[in-house]
Amino acid sequence: MITFGAVLGKVSPLQLLVIAFVEIMIFGVNEMIGVRELRAVDIGGSMFVHTFGAYFGLALTRMLAADTRGARHYGGSPKEGAVYHSDLFSLLGTLILWQYWPSFNSALGVGDQRHRAVINTYYSLAACVVVTFAVSCLFDKKGKFHMVEVQNASLAGGVAVGAAADFLLQPFGALLIGSAAALVSVFAFRYIQPHLQKYYHIHDTCGVHNLHGLPGIMGGLIAIIATATINSNKYGNRWVFYMYVLIKLIVLMQTLD
């Protein structure tokens, strides 16, 4: 679904079937290497799901731009613009995703691990919503909210906290992650996405790079930092978790490749 958001409106149903078939195989191999061989832990899928799906989709849309009239053609299409009722239904979808995102991040957890994932995700999402509205207004010359940013960046906190959702982040840590994710996501929607389209011919229809790609990378880096700051009083043997720092960094680099 994440990859589909990047190529939406540029591929046929048959092409989508081919993409799904190929991507599932590559995704499975990538996750197998990360989980079985490197034994990396990514409870919320920040690295294996969000980052992989986003950059797989961006690579596809770049390839499609080379075989068509380019990314500028798609970007200038009047069909890409939103209307009142589409914004309304999209916002409803955002509300549903926001409410149930903690269950996605905690689905693979067990016991206290699941409880921490739910709490950290809710804290991160709550901060993300507040900062998204504030930053969207500040970045606009007229001081207005942009619905595309509100609909998408409000969820970036759930993506960014995913890889470390089961850690003892403390409320302050989760709130900080959500705030940073909102800032990065809104900035990417406002400035990075047009730059990618203009200079690199990467037309990202739904802005998956801003919601899944960059916050997913943040999630991997946050998990590394959280792992490095673990003390033995909370989790037990400190050196075991130091190994996870190296493992998570390797997995993140592998996913981006």
Short mmCIF file of C-alpha atoms in Angstrom, two decimals, residues 1-16 19 57 60-61 64-65 68-81 203-208:
data_model
loop_
_atom_site.label_atom_id
_atom_site.label_comp_id
_atom_site.label_asym_id
_atom_site.label_seq_id
_atom_site.Cartn_x
_atom_site.Cartn_y
_atom_site.Cartn_z
CA MET A 1 0.00 0.00 0.00
CA ILE A 2 2.85 2.40 0.74
CA THR A 3 4.48 1.75 -2.63
CA PHE A 4 1.09 2.10 -4.32
CA GLY A 5 0.82 5.62 -2.91
CA ALA A 6 3.97 6.68 -4.77
CA VAL A 7 2.88 5.34 -8.17
CA LEU A 8 -0.86 6.06 -7.87
CA GLY A 9 -2.29 7.30 -11.17
CA LYS A 10 0.77 6.32 -13.19
CA VAL A 11 0.41 2.56 -13.58
CA SER A 12 -2.19 0.16 -14.96
CA PRO A 13 -3.85 -2.66 -12.97
CA LEU A 14 -1.63 -5.21 -14.72
CA GLN A 15 1.48 -3.24 -13.80
CA LEU A 16 0.28 -3.12 -10.19
CA ILE A 19 4.81 -4.66 -8.86
CA GLY A 57 7.87 3.20 -4.57
CA LEU A 60 9.53 2.87 -9.32
CA THR A 61 8.16 6.35 -9.94
CA LEU A 64 8.32 5.46 -14.81
CA ALA A 65 9.30 9.11 -15.30
CA THR A 68 6.88 8.74 -19.97
CA ARG A 69 6.67 12.49 -20.33
CA GLY A 70 8.36 12.91 -16.98
CA ALA A 71 7.37 13.85 -13.45
CA ARG A 72 6.42 17.39 -14.43
CA HIS A 73 3.56 16.06 -16.55
CA TYR A 74 2.01 14.28 -13.57
CA GLY A 75 2.65 17.17 -11.22
CA GLY A 76 0.84 19.59 -13.50
CA SER A 77 -2.25 17.43 -13.89
CA PRO A 78 -5.47 19.01 -12.57
CA LYS A 79 -6.58 15.55 -11.43
CA GLU A 80 -3.95 15.63 -8.70
CA GLY A 81 -5.62 18.50 -6.88
CA HIS A 203 6.74 12.37 -8.65
CA ASP A 204 5.40 11.13 -5.31
CA THR A 205 1.61 11.11 -5.72
CA CYS A 206 0.64 10.62 -2.07
CA GLY A 207 3.80 11.92 -0.43
CA VAL A 208 4.93 8.55 0.94
#
